[in-house]
PDB file of C-alpha atoms in Angstrom:
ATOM      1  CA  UNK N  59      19.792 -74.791 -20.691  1.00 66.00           C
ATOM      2  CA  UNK N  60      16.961 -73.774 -18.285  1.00 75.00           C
ATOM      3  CA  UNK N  61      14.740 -72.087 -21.022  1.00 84.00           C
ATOM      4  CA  UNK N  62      12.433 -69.453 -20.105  1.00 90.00           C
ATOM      5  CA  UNK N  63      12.466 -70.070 -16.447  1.00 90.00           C
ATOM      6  CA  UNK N  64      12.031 -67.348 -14.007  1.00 91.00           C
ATOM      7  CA  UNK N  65      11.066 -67.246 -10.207  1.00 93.00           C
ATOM      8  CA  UNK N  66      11.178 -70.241  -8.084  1.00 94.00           C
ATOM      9  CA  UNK N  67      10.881 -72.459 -11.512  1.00 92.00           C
ATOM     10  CA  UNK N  68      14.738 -71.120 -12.122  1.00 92.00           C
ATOM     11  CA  UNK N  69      15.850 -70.855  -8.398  1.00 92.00           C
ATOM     12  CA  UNK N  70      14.728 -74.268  -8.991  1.00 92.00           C
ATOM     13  CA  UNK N  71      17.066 -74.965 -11.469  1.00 91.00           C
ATOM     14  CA  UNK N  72      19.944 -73.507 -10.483  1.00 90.00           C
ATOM     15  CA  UNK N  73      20.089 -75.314  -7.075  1.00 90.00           C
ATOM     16  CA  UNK N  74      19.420 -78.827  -8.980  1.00 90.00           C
ATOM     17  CA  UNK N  75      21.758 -78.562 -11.905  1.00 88.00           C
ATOM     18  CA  UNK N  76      24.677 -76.690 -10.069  1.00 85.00           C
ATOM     19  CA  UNK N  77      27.912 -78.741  -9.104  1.00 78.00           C
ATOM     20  CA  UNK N  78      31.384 -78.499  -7.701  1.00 71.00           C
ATOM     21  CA  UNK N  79      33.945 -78.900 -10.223  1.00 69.00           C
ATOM     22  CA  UNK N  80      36.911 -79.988  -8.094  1.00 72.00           C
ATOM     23  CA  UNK N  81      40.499 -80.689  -8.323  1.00 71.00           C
ATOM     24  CA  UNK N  82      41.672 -84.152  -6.550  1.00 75.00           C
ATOM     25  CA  UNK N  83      44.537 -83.355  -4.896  1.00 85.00           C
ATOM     26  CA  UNK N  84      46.996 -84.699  -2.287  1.00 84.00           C
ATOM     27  CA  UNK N  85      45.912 -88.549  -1.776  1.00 89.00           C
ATOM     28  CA  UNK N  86      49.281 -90.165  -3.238  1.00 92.00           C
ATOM     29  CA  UNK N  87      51.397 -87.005  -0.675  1.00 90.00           C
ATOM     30  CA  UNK N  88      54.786 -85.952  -0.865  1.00 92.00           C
ATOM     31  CA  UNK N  89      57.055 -86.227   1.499  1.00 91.00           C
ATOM     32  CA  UNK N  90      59.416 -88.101   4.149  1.00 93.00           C
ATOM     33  CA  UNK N  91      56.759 -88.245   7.088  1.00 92.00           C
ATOM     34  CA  UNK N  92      54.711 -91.580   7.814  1.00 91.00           C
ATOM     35  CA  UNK N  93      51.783 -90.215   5.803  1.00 89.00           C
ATOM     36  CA  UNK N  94      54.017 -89.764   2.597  1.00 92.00           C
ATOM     37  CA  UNK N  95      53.509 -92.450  -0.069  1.00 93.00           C
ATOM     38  CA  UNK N  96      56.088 -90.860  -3.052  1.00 94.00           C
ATOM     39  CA  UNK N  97      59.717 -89.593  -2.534  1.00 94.00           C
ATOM     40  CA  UNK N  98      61.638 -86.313  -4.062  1.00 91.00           C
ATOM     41  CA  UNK N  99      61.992 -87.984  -7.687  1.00 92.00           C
ATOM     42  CA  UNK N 100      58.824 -89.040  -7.262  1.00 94.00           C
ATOM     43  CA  UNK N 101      58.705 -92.908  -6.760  1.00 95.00           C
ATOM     44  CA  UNK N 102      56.432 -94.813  -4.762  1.00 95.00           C
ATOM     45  CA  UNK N 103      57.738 -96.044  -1.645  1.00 96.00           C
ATOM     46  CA  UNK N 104      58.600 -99.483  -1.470  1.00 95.00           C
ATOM     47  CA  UNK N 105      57.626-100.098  -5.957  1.00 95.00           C
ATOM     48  CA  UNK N 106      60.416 -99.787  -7.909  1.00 91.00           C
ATOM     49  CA  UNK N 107      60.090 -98.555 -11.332  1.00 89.00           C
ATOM     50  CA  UNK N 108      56.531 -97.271 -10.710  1.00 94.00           C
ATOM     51  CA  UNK N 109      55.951 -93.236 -10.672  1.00 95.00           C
ATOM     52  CA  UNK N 110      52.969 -90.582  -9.672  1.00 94.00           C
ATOM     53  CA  UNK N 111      53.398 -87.433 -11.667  1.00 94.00           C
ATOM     54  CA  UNK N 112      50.234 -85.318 -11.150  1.00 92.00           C
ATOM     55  CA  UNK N 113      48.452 -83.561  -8.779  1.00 92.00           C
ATOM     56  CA  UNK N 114      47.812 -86.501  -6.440  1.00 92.00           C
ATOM     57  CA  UNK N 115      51.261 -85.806  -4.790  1.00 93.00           C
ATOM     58  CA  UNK N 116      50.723 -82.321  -3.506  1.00 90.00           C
ATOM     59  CA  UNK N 117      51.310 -82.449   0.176  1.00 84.00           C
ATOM     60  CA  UNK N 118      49.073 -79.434   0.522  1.00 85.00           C
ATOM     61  CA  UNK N 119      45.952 -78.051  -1.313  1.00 81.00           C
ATOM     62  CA  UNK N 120      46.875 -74.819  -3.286  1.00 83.00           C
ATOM     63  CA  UNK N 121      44.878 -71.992  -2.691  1.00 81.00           C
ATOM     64  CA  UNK N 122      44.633 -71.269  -6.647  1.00 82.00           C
ATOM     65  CA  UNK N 123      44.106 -73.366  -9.416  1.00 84.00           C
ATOM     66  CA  UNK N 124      45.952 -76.965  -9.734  1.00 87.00           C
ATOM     67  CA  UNK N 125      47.349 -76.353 -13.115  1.00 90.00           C
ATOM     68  CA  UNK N 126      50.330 -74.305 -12.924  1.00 91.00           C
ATOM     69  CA  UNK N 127      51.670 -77.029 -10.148  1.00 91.00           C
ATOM     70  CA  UNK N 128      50.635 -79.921 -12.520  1.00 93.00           C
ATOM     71  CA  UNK N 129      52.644 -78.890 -15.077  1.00 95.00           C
ATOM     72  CA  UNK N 130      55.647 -78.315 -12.886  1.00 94.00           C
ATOM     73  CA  UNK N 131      55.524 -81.759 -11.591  1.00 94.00           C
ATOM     74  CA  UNK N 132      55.224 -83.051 -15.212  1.00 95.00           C
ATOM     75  CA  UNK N 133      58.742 -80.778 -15.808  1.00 96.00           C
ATOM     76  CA  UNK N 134      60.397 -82.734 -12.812  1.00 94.00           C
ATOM     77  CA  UNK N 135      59.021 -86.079 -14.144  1.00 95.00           C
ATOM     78  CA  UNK N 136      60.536 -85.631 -17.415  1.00 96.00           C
ATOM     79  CA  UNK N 137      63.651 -84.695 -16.112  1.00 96.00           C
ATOM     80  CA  UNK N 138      63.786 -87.068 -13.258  1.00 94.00           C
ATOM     81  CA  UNK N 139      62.938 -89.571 -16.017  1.00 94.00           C
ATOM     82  CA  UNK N 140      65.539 -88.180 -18.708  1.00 95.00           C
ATOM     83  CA  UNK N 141      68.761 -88.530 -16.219  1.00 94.00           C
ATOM     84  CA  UNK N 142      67.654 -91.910 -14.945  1.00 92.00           C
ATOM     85  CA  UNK N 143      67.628 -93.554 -17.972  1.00 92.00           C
ATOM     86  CA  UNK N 144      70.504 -91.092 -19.867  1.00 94.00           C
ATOM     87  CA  UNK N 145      68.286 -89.831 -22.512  1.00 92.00           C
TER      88      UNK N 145
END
């Protein structure tokens, strides 16, 4: 906390102590083009048995938060995962 700042003392402090909070997205991407590294039931091209299941396989940034996608590419993993191996 600043403490009893005001003026250029807090200007101060807000420009030094503020950061981005950001969402890493898209570096493992989606897809079937040459820049895609992870298939439709999400296995990495050319591993077998090796999965990415977060947000690192968006092809494209979303213009809202990351969670809602997150969690529906954990509900794809599990099921992916669940008919694979017949649990």
């Amino acid at each position: 906390m600043p403490g009893n700042l005001a003026g250029r003392a807090l200007e101060s402090f807000v420009r030094d102590a503020a950061a981005a909070y950001l969402h890493q997205n898209c570096t493992a991407k989606m897809g079937r083009d040459e820049m895609s590294v992870v298939d439709g039931r999400l296995q990495i091209y050319g591993i077998d048995n090796l999965r990415i299941a977060d947000g690192s396989i968006m092809p494209r940034v979303t213009t809202e938060n990351t969670m809602a996608p997150c969690v529906i590419i954990g509900e794809l993993a599990g099921e992916v995962i669940r008919r694979t191996h017949r649990i």
